[in-house]
Coordinates of C-alpha atoms in Angstrom, one line a residue:
M1 CA -15.2 -27.4 3.0
A2 CA -11.4 -28.0 3.0
A3 CA -11.3 -27.9 -0.8
R4 CA -13.3 -24.7 -0.8
L5 CA -11.0 -23.1 1.8
L6 CA -7.9 -24.2 -0.2
R7 CA -9.3 -22.7 -3.4
R8 CA -10.3 -19.5 -1.6
A9 CA -6.8 -19.2 -0.1
A10 CA -5.1 -19.8 -3.4
T11 CA -7.3 -17.2 -5.1
T12 CA -6.8 -14.7 -2.3
L13 CA -3.1 -15.1 -2.3
A14 CA -3.1 -14.5 -6.0
L15 CA -5.0 -11.2 -5.3
A16 CA -2.3 -10.4 -2.8
G17 CA 0.4 -10.9 -5.4
T18 CA -1.6 -8.8 -7.9
A19 CA -2.2 -6.0 -5.4
V20 CA 1.2 -5.8 -4.0
V21 CA 3.3 -6.6 -7.0
G22 CA 1.3 -6.0 -10.1
G23 CA 3.1 -8.8 -12.0
A24 CA 1.7 -10.5 -15.0
G25 CA 2.0 -13.9 -13.4
A26 CA 0.0 -12.9 -10.3
A27 CA -2.7 -11.3 -12.6
T28 CA -2.9 -14.6 -14.5
I29 CA -3.5 -16.5 -11.3
A30 CA -6.0 -14.0 -10.0
T31 CA -8.2 -14.3 -13.1
S32 CA -7.6 -18.1 -13.7
D33 CA -10.5 -20.6 -13.3
D34 CA -8.0 -22.9 -11.8
P35 CA -5.8 -20.9 -9.4
A36 CA -4.1 -24.1 -8.1
A37 CA -2.8 -25.0 -11.5
A38 CA -1.8 -21.5 -12.4
L39 CA -0.1 -20.8 -9.1
K40 CA 2.8 -23.2 -9.8
L41 CA 3.9 -21.1 -12.8
C42 CA 4.6 -18.0 -10.7
T43 CA 6.9 -17.9 -7.6
T44 CA 9.8 -15.9 -6.5
S45 CA 11.9 -13.0 -7.6
P46 CA 15.5 -13.5 -8.9
S47 CA 17.7 -14.9 -6.2
A48 CA 18.2 -12.5 -3.3
S49 CA 21.6 -14.1 -2.6
S50 CA 23.1 -13.0 -5.9
A51 CA 26.3 -11.2 -5.4
S52 CA 25.9 -8.9 -8.4
P53 CA 23.3 -6.1 -8.4
P54 CA 20.2 -6.7 -10.5
P55 CA 19.9 -5.0 -13.8
P56 CA 17.8 -1.9 -14.0
P57 CA 14.1 -2.5 -14.9
Q58 CA 12.9 -1.5 -18.3
S59 CA 10.0 0.3 -16.6
R60 CA 9.6 1.7 -13.2
S61 CA 5.9 1.5 -13.1
S62 CA 5.7 -2.2 -12.1
W63 CA 7.8 -5.3 -11.5
S64 CA 6.9 -8.8 -12.7
P65 CA 8.3 -11.8 -10.9
A66 CA 10.3 -14.6 -12.5
V67 CA 8.6 -17.7 -13.7
N68 CA 9.4 -21.1 -12.2
Y69 CA 7.9 -24.5 -12.5
F70 CA 7.0 -27.2 -9.9
D71 CA 5.8 -30.7 -10.2
D72 CA 2.1 -31.2 -9.7
D73 CA 2.8 -33.4 -6.7
D74 CA 4.7 -30.7 -4.9
F75 CA 1.8 -28.2 -4.9
P76 CA -0.5 -29.3 -2.1
E77 CA 2.3 -29.3 0.4
R78 CA 4.3 -26.4 -0.8
W79 CA 1.8 -23.7 -2.0
Y80 CA 1.8 -21.8 1.3
D81 CA 5.6 -21.6 1.6
I82 CA 5.9 -20.7 -2.1
W83 CA 3.5 -17.9 -1.9
R84 CA 4.8 -16.6 1.4
L85 CA 8.3 -16.4 -0.2
K86 CA 6.9 -14.9 -3.5
V87 CA 4.8 -12.2 -1.9
E88 CA 7.4 -11.1 0.6
I89 CA 10.3 -11.0 -1.9
A90 CA 8.1 -9.5 -4.6
M91 CA 7.2 -6.4 -2.7
L92 CA 10.7 -5.8 -1.4
S93 CA 12.0 -6.3 -5.0
D94 CA 9.5 -3.8 -6.4
Y95 CA 11.2 -1.1 -4.2
E96 CA 14.7 -2.4 -5.0
Y97 CA 14.1 -2.4 -8.8
S98 CA 12.2 0.9 -8.9
L99 CA 15.0 2.7 -7.0
W100 CA 17.9 0.9 -8.7
G101 CA 20.7 3.3 -9.7
L102 CA 19.0 6.4 -8.4
A103 CA 21.3 8.5 -6.2
E104 CA 20.3 8.9 -2.6
G105 CA 18.9 12.3 -2.0
S106 CA 18.3 13.1 -5.6
I107 CA 15.1 14.7 -6.9
E108 CA 14.5 11.8 -9.3
R109 CA 14.8 9.2 -6.4
S110 CA 12.4 11.2 -4.3
R111 CA 9.9 11.3 -7.2
V112 CA 10.2 7.6 -8.0
K113 CA 10.0 6.7 -4.3
H114 CA 6.8 8.7 -4.0
E115 CA 5.3 6.8 -7.0
V116 CA 6.3 3.4 -5.6
H117 CA 4.8 4.3 -2.1
L118 CA 1.6 5.5 -3.7
R119 CA 1.3 2.5 -6.1
S120 CA 1.9 0.0 -3.3
A121 CA -0.7 1.8 -1.1
L122 CA -3.3 1.8 -3.8
R123 CA -2.7 -1.9 -4.4
I124 CA -3.0 -2.7 -0.7
E125 CA -6.2 -0.7 -0.6
D126 CA -7.6 -2.6 -3.6
L127 CA -6.6 -5.9 -1.9
C128 CA -8.4 -5.0 1.3
F129 CA -11.6 -4.0 -0.4
K130 CA -11.7 -7.1 -2.6
N131 CA -11.4 -9.4 0.3
G132 CA -13.0 -7.5 3.2
G133 CA -13.0 -8.8 6.7
I134 CA -9.7 -9.0 8.5
Y135 CA -8.1 -7.3 5.5
I136 CA -10.0 -4.1 6.3
K137 CA -8.7 -4.4 9.9
L138 CA -5.2 -4.5 8.5
G139 CA -5.7 -1.5 6.3
Q140 CA -7.2 0.5 9.2
H141 CA -4.1 -0.2 11.3
I142 CA -1.7 0.9 8.5
G143 CA -3.7 4.1 8.1
Q144 CA -3.0 5.0 11.8
L145 CA 0.8 4.8 11.5
E146 CA 1.8 8.2 10.1
Y147 CA 5.2 8.1 12.0
V148 CA 6.0 4.5 10.9
V149 CA 5.0 4.1 7.3
P150 CA 5.2 6.7 4.5
M151 CA 2.5 9.3 4.3
E152 CA 1.3 7.8 0.9
Y153 CA 0.1 4.8 2.8
V154 CA -1.5 6.8 5.6
Q155 CA -3.3 9.2 3.3
T156 CA -4.6 6.5 1.0
L157 CA -5.7 4.1 3.7
R158 CA -6.9 6.2 6.6
E159 CA -10.2 7.5 5.2
S160 CA -11.0 4.7 2.8
M161 CA -10.6 1.9 5.4
L162 CA -12.9 3.7 7.8
N163 CA -15.6 5.0 5.5
R164 CA -15.7 2.6 2.5
C165 CA -16.0 -0.8 4.0
P166 CA -17.9 -3.5 2.0
V167 CA -21.6 -3.9 2.6
S168 CA -23.7 -7.1 2.6
S169 CA -26.9 -7.1 0.7
Y170 CA -30.2 -6.9 2.5
D171 CA -31.0 -10.5 1.5
Q172 CA -27.8 -11.7 3.1
V173 CA -28.7 -9.7 6.3
C174 CA -32.2 -11.3 6.3
K175 CA -30.7 -14.8 6.1
V176 CA -28.4 -14.0 9.1
V177 CA -31.3 -12.6 11.2
K178 CA -33.5 -15.5 10.4
K179 CA -30.8 -18.1 11.2
E180 CA -29.8 -16.4 14.5
L181 CA -33.1 -15.1 15.9
G182 CA -35.6 -17.4 14.2
G183 CA -37.4 -15.0 12.0
A184 CA -37.1 -12.3 9.4
P185 CA -36.3 -8.7 10.5
D186 CA -39.9 -7.5 10.2
E187 CA -41.0 -10.5 12.3
I188 CA -38.5 -9.8 15.1
F189 CA -38.5 -5.9 15.1
T190 CA -41.3 -3.4 14.5
E191 CA -38.9 -1.4 12.4
F192 CA -35.7 -2.4 10.6
D193 CA -33.9 -0.1 8.2
P194 CA -32.6 -2.2 5.3
V195 CA -29.9 0.4 4.6
P196 CA -27.0 0.1 7.2
I197 CA -25.9 3.2 9.0
A198 CA -22.3 1.9 9.1
S199 CA -20.3 -1.0 7.7
A200 CA -17.1 -2.2 9.2
S201 CA -14.6 -4.9 8.4
L202 CA -16.5 -7.8 10.0
A203 CA -20.1 -6.6 10.2
Q204 CA -22.5 -3.8 9.4
V205 CA -25.0 -2.0 11.6
H206 CA -28.7 -1.4 11.0
V207 CA -31.1 0.8 13.0
A208 CA -34.2 -1.0 14.3
R209 CA -36.9 -0.7 16.9
T210 CA -37.9 -3.4 19.3
R211 CA -41.4 -4.6 20.2
D212 CA -41.1 -2.4 23.3
G213 CA -40.5 0.7 21.1
E214 CA -36.8 1.0 22.0
K215 CA -34.4 2.2 19.3
V216 CA -31.5 -0.2 18.8
A217 CA -28.5 -0.8 16.7
V218 CA -28.3 -4.3 15.2
K219 CA -24.8 -5.5 14.3
V220 CA -24.9 -8.3 11.7
Q221 CA -21.8 -10.3 10.8
H222 CA -20.9 -10.4 7.1
T223 CA -21.9 -13.8 5.8
H224 CA -18.5 -14.8 4.3
M225 CA -16.5 -14.2 7.5
T226 CA -16.6 -17.6 9.3
D227 CA -16.3 -19.8 6.2
T228 CA -13.1 -18.2 5.0
A229 CA -11.6 -17.0 8.3
S230 CA -8.7 -19.6 8.3
A231 CA -7.5 -18.8 4.8
D232 CA -8.0 -15.0 5.3
Y233 CA -5.9 -14.9 8.5
A234 CA -3.1 -16.9 6.9
T235 CA -3.0 -14.6 3.9
V236 CA -3.0 -11.5 6.1
E237 CA 0.0 -12.9 7.9
I238 CA 1.9 -13.0 4.6
I239 CA 1.1 -9.3 3.9
V240 CA 2.0 -8.3 7.4
N241 CA 5.4 -10.0 7.1
T242 CA 6.0 -8.1 3.9
L243 CA 5.1 -4.7 5.4
H244 CA 7.2 -5.5 8.5
R245 CA 10.2 -6.1 6.3
L246 CA 9.7 -2.8 4.5
F247 CA 8.8 -0.8 7.7
P248 CA 10.0 -2.8 10.7
S249 CA 8.2 -0.6 13.2
F250 CA 5.0 -1.9 11.7
D251 CA 3.6 -5.0 13.5
Y252 CA 0.1 -6.4 13.3
S253 CA 0.8 -9.7 15.0
N254 CA -1.7 -11.1 17.5
H255 CA -4.4 -8.8 16.3
G256 CA -7.2 -10.8 18.0
G257 CA -7.9 -13.7 15.7
Y258 CA -11.2 -15.4 16.0
Q259 CA -12.4 -13.7 19.2
E260 CA -13.6 -10.8 17.1
L261 CA -15.9 -13.1 15.2
D262 CA -17.9 -14.1 18.3
F263 CA -20.2 -11.2 19.2
L264 CA -21.1 -12.7 22.6
V265 CA -17.5 -12.3 23.5
E266 CA -17.8 -8.6 22.4
A267 CA -20.9 -8.2 24.5
K268 CA -19.2 -9.7 27.6
N269 CA -16.2 -7.5 27.1
S270 CA -18.3 -4.3 27.1
V271 CA -20.0 -5.3 30.4
K272 CA -16.6 -6.1 32.0
C273 CA -15.2 -2.8 30.8
M274 CA -18.0 -0.8 32.4
D275 CA -17.8 -2.8 35.6
N276 CA -14.0 -2.0 35.8
F277 CA -14.7 1.7 35.5
R278 CA -17.4 1.5 38.2
K279 CA -15.2 -0.5 40.6
L280 CA -11.7 0.6 39.9
S281 CA -12.1 4.1 38.4
P282 CA -15.3 5.5 39.9
H283 CA -14.1 9.1 39.5
I284 CA -14.5 8.9 35.7
A285 CA -17.1 6.1 35.4
D286 CA -19.9 8.6 34.5
Y287 CA -17.7 10.0 31.7
V288 CA -17.2 6.7 29.9
Y289 CA -20.1 4.6 28.4
A290 CA -20.7 1.5 26.4
P291 CA -24.1 0.7 24.7
R292 CA -26.4 -1.6 26.7
V293 CA -26.7 -5.1 25.2
Y294 CA -30.0 -6.8 24.5
W295 CA -29.0 -10.4 25.5
N296 CA -32.3 -12.0 24.4
M297 CA -31.7 -10.7 20.9
S298 CA -28.0 -11.4 20.5
T299 CA -26.0 -14.4 19.4
S300 CA -22.4 -15.1 18.3
K301 CA -23.1 -13.6 14.8
L302 CA -25.7 -10.9 15.6
L303 CA -25.5 -8.3 18.4
T304 CA -28.4 -6.0 19.4
M305 CA -27.4 -2.9 21.4
E306 CA -28.7 0.4 22.6
F307 CA -28.7 2.9 19.8
M308 CA -26.1 5.7 20.4
D309 CA -26.0 9.1 18.9
G310 CA -22.9 11.2 19.1
A311 CA -20.1 13.0 17.3
Q312 CA -17.1 11.3 15.8
V313 CA -14.2 11.8 18.1
T314 CA -12.0 13.1 15.2
D315 CA -14.5 15.9 14.2
P316 CA -13.6 19.0 16.2
K317 CA -16.2 21.2 14.5
I318 CA -19.1 18.9 15.4
I319 CA -17.8 18.5 18.9
Q320 CA -17.7 22.3 19.4
R321 CA -21.2 22.6 18.0
L322 CA -22.3 20.3 20.9
G323 CA -20.8 22.9 23.3
I324 CA -17.8 20.6 24.1
Q325 CA -14.1 21.6 23.8
P326 CA -12.0 19.2 21.7
N327 CA -9.2 19.6 24.3
D328 CA -11.5 18.2 27.0
V329 CA -12.3 15.2 24.8
A330 CA -8.5 14.6 24.2
K331 CA -7.9 14.6 28.0
L332 CA -10.8 12.3 28.6
L333 CA -9.6 9.9 25.9
S334 CA -6.1 9.8 27.5
Q335 CA -7.4 9.3 31.0
T336 CA -9.8 6.6 29.9
F337 CA -7.2 4.4 28.2
A338 CA -4.6 5.2 30.9
E339 CA -7.0 3.8 33.5
M340 CA -7.6 0.7 31.4
M341 CA -3.9 0.0 30.8
F342 CA -2.4 0.9 34.3
K343 CA -5.3 0.1 36.7
H344 CA -7.8 -2.3 35.1
G345 CA -5.4 -4.5 33.1
F346 CA -8.2 -5.0 30.5
V347 CA -7.7 -2.9 27.5
H348 CA -9.8 -2.0 24.4
C349 CA -7.2 -2.5 21.7
D350 CA -9.0 -1.1 18.7
P351 CA -9.7 2.6 19.5
H352 CA -9.7 4.0 16.0
A353 CA -11.9 6.9 15.1
A354 CA -14.9 4.8 14.0
N355 CA -15.1 3.1 17.4
L356 CA -15.2 6.3 19.5
L357 CA -18.2 8.7 19.8
V358 CA -18.6 11.8 22.0
R359 CA -21.7 13.3 23.4
P360 CA -22.5 15.8 26.2
L361 CA -22.6 14.3 29.7
P362 CA -26.3 13.2 30.1
S363 CA -26.4 14.6 33.6
G364 CA -25.9 18.1 32.1
N365 CA -23.0 18.9 34.5
R366 CA -20.7 21.7 33.3
S367 CA -17.2 22.8 34.1
I368 CA -16.4 25.7 36.3
F369 CA -16.1 27.8 33.1
G370 CA -19.6 26.8 32.0
R371 CA -18.5 24.4 29.3
R372 CA -20.4 21.2 28.7
K373 CA -18.6 18.1 29.9
P374 CA -18.0 15.2 27.4
Q375 CA -18.9 11.6 27.7
L376 CA -16.8 9.1 25.7
I377 CA -18.8 6.3 24.1
L378 CA -16.8 3.1 23.4
L379 CA -17.9 1.0 20.5
D380 CA -16.8 -2.4 19.1
H381 CA -15.6 -4.3 22.1
G382 CA -14.4 -7.3 20.1
L383 CA -10.7 -6.9 20.7
Y384 CA -9.5 -6.6 24.3
K385 CA -6.3 -7.7 26.0
D386 CA -5.7 -8.8 29.5
L387 CA -2.5 -7.5 31.1
D388 CA -1.2 -9.6 34.0
V389 CA -0.2 -7.8 37.2
S390 CA 3.6 -8.0 36.4
T391 CA 3.2 -6.6 32.9
R392 CA 0.8 -3.9 34.0
T393 CA 3.0 -2.8 36.8
N394 CA 6.2 -2.7 34.7
Y395 CA 4.3 -0.9 31.9
A396 CA 3.0 1.7 34.3
A397 CA 6.5 2.1 35.8
L398 CA 7.9 2.6 32.3
W399 CA 5.4 5.3 31.4
K400 CA 5.9 7.1 34.7
A401 CA 9.7 7.1 34.0
L402 CA 9.1 8.4 30.5
I403 CA 6.9 11.2 31.6
F404 CA 9.5 12.2 34.3
A405 CA 12.4 11.6 32.0
D406 CA 14.0 9.2 34.4
A407 CA 16.7 7.5 32.3
K408 CA 17.6 4.9 35.0
A409 CA 14.0 3.8 35.5
I410 CA 13.3 3.8 31.8
K411 CA 16.2 1.3 31.3
E412 CA 15.1 -0.8 34.2
N413 CA 11.5 -1.2 33.1
C414 CA 12.3 -1.6 29.4
V415 CA 14.6 -4.5 30.3
K416 CA 11.8 -6.0 32.5
L417 CA 9.4 -5.9 29.5
G418 CA 11.8 -7.8 27.3
A419 CA 13.7 -5.1 25.3
G420 CA 17.1 -6.1 26.7
E421 CA 19.9 -3.8 28.0
D422 CA 21.1 -3.2 24.4
L423 CA 17.8 -2.0 22.9
Y424 CA 16.0 -0.3 25.8
A425 CA 16.6 3.2 24.3
L426 CA 15.2 2.1 21.0
F427 CA 12.1 0.7 22.8
A428 CA 11.6 4.0 24.6
G429 CA 11.9 5.8 21.3
I430 CA 9.3 3.5 19.5
L431 CA 6.9 3.9 22.4
T432 CA 7.0 7.7 22.5
M433 CA 7.9 8.3 18.8
R434 CA 10.7 10.5 20.1
P435 CA 14.5 10.2 19.7
W436 CA 16.4 9.3 22.9
N437 CA 17.8 12.8 23.5
R438 CA 14.2 14.0 23.7
V439 CA 13.0 11.1 25.8
V440 CA 15.4 12.1 28.6
D441 CA 15.0 15.8 28.1
P442 CA 13.7 17.3 31.4
A443 CA 11.6 19.9 29.5
V444 CA 7.9 19.6 30.3
D445 CA 7.0 19.2 26.6
H446 CA 9.8 16.7 25.8
L447 CA 7.4 14.0 24.5
V448 CA 5.1 16.2 22.5
I449 CA 5.1 15.4 18.8
K450 CA 4.6 18.6 16.8
G451 CA 3.3 16.7 13.8
N452 CA 5.2 18.8 11.2
D453 CA 7.2 17.6 8.3
S454 CA 10.5 17.9 10.2
D455 CA 9.2 15.6 13.0
R456 CA 7.9 13.1 10.5
S457 CA 11.1 13.0 8.4
E458 CA 13.2 12.6 11.6
L459 CA 11.2 9.6 12.8
Q460 CA 11.2 7.9 9.4
M461 CA 15.0 8.5 9.1
Y462 CA 15.5 6.7 12.5
A463 CA 13.3 3.9 11.3
A464 CA 15.5 3.4 8.2
Q465 CA 18.8 3.9 10.1
Y466 CA 18.0 1.3 12.8
F467 CA 16.2 -1.2 10.6
P468 CA 18.0 -4.3 12.0
Q469 CA 17.7 -3.2 15.6
I470 CA 14.0 -2.5 15.3
T471 CA 13.4 -5.9 13.8
E472 CA 15.2 -7.6 16.6
L473 CA 13.4 -5.5 19.2
L474 CA 10.0 -6.4 17.9
R475 CA 11.0 -10.1 17.8
R476 CA 11.9 -9.9 21.5
L477 CA 8.9 -8.0 22.9
P478 CA 6.0 -10.0 24.3
R479 CA 2.9 -10.0 22.0
V480 CA 0.9 -8.2 24.6
I481 CA 3.3 -5.3 24.5
L482 CA 3.1 -5.2 20.7
L483 CA -0.6 -5.0 21.0
M484 CA -0.2 -2.0 23.4
L485 CA 2.0 -0.4 20.7
K486 CA -0.9 -0.8 18.2
T487 CA -3.3 0.7 20.7
N488 CA -1.0 3.7 21.2
D489 CA -0.8 4.1 17.5
C490 CA -4.6 4.4 17.3
L491 CA -4.8 6.8 20.2
R492 CA -2.0 8.9 18.8
A493 CA -3.8 9.3 15.5
V494 CA -7.1 10.3 17.2
N495 CA -5.3 12.8 19.5
N496 CA -3.5 14.3 16.5
S497 CA -6.9 15.2 14.9
L498 CA -8.0 16.8 18.2
E499 CA -4.8 18.8 18.4
S500 CA -4.2 17.3 21.9
S501 CA -2.4 19.3 24.5
L502 CA 0.5 18.7 26.8
E503 CA -1.9 17.7 29.5
N504 CA -2.4 14.3 27.9
F505 CA 1.2 13.3 28.9
F506 CA 0.6 14.7 32.3
I507 CA -2.5 12.6 32.6
I508 CA -0.6 9.4 31.6
G509 CA 2.1 10.2 34.1
K510 CA -0.4 10.8 36.9
V511 CA -2.5 7.7 36.2
S512 CA 0.5 5.4 35.9
S513 CA 2.0 6.8 39.1
E514 CA -1.2 6.4 41.0
A515 CA -1.5 2.8 39.7
L516 CA 2.0 2.0 41.1
I517 CA 1.2 3.4 44.5
E518 CA -2.1 1.5 44.6
A519 CA -0.3 -1.7 43.7
K520 CA 2.1 -1.2 46.6
F521 CA -0.7 -0.6 49.0
Q522 CA -2.3 -3.9 48.0
Q523 CA 0.8 -5.8 49.1
K524 CA 0.3 -7.0 52.6
Q525 CA 3.5 -5.9 54.2
S526 CA 4.4 -4.4 57.6
F527 CA 3.1 -1.2 59.1
L528 CA 6.4 0.4 58.3
W529 CA 6.0 -0.5 54.7
W530 CA 2.6 1.1 54.7
I531 CA 4.0 4.3 56.1
T532 CA 6.8 4.3 53.5
V533 CA 4.3 3.9 50.6
W534 CA 2.1 6.6 52.1
L535 CA 5.0 9.0 52.2
E536 CA 6.0 8.0 48.7
G537 CA 2.5 8.9 47.6
I538 CA 2.7 12.3 49.3
L539 CA 6.0 13.1 47.5
L540 CA 4.5 11.9 44.2
E541 CA 1.5 14.3 44.6
A542 CA 3.9 17.1 45.3
R543 CA 5.9 16.3 42.2
L544 CA 2.8 16.0 40.1
F545 CA 1.6 19.4 41.4
G546 CA 5.0 21.0 40.5
M547 CA 4.7 19.4 37.0
Q548 CA 1.2 20.8 36.7
L549 CA 2.4 24.3 37.6
A550 CA 5.2 24.1 35.1
L551 CA 2.7 22.9 32.5
W552 CA 0.4 25.8 33.1
L553 CA 3.3 28.3 32.9
F554 CA 4.5 26.7 29.7
Q555 CA 1.0 27.0 28.1
F556 CA 0.7 30.6 29.3
R557 CA 4.0 31.6 27.7
R558 CA 3.1 29.8 24.5
A559 CA -0.2 31.6 24.3
L560 CA 1.5 34.9 24.7
T561 CA 3.8 34.2 21.7
C562 CA 1.0 33.1 19.4

């Protein structure tokens, strides 16, 4: 097993070199029958410490790494370090060599930079599809980051990573079903569609029908996942480090690891999520749903769930055909995840479009305007994160301060979360994707991202300008906060497709503020303390009401000018 994993890792790392760099040496390793022997021939780029600038490349279409040689005895101990250095420096050098000698701001530099971005994105896409599993997860995350990485990456990876995931053969599926449930699919189920309705990075889903006649969705893990997980996660770490060096706001650390490979953990997470809404957020519990689990037909590698039918959350046209307004879906999405973050402390950390469905509320209730109310269906509960009370409270206080543009409170809570007094403004900017002057702007729409080219260019300019500071900030922040940043990226991408309104920020401010008041009430203090907190809550409600009026007035004025 160890030898097989080492061979798999060496081959996969070779593919990483090929996909990211396109060098002849990496290609040799990727196609070699003996990757271990071929690997020692290809290592790093020319020394990064050289004082003189590198010569211009003969061609800007690709870059090939230098060749170096190592003794056979060195390989077993050094291959990981060698390839980590090779892949990281190679991708950085590809950009450096391709843009060498081109004047900043010139038309030629812009053209070449676009080509380098697109070439790198296509190679990463190819790498993800060739290896599947956690690589698809990585590609999905990159595709959400339109304000962090160049649009060539986003446009290339967003659709392909969600809709073109690898598919296991039906024979492979049958083997998993027989091993996990003790019989072939046609022996366990009365019906089992051999063609999957969806395939994701770690598993694929088949429609089936139980002996009781109930329609179910059967999630079957891809057969290669557990055997190669160690090598795959190590390789992804190398790619993540390379992308982080190029685009420091990008971070995929602590993405969940092996817990996503155990479907019983996923099943328990879904149950806990729904229990939290019923107990801690009963006012919206009916509007959020997770498929029911069939425990007697589920294992760590196979999960049988209630079949769900609904519209993709990023498809406004289908949502409107259901009689639901996309704006109502955006508000429900914001409230759902705000409740998780600020009140439950148990957060679904993979809310990309493929994991969110929308359907009309089963009860048939309608709004006062006669519109059908939405119900949000949460899928794929494999990646959750617990927020301890201190982190949850500080995070809620930070968002409250951001919504109300309270500079003093923003600094105080950024420092508490680990940003430090020197980088708190940068942390606020990364969290909101807004420059500091907009973060503290008292205007009701100060955090709204318009999504135009000017906004995007401004944010990417800041990312380049503050490269060292962003790198240091991400090093300081706790991993749980980095995972919250990833969750925010996913939600932002979904909300952008729904053309979300200003009310989403109002909802975040309201839920975070309520969570802080509730936390204070739970502290067993004196009667005077209770009265003080009660008055604080009254003042908060008045402030939120004033903000709501200002919001309605702003939207009314904007409607008149359209």
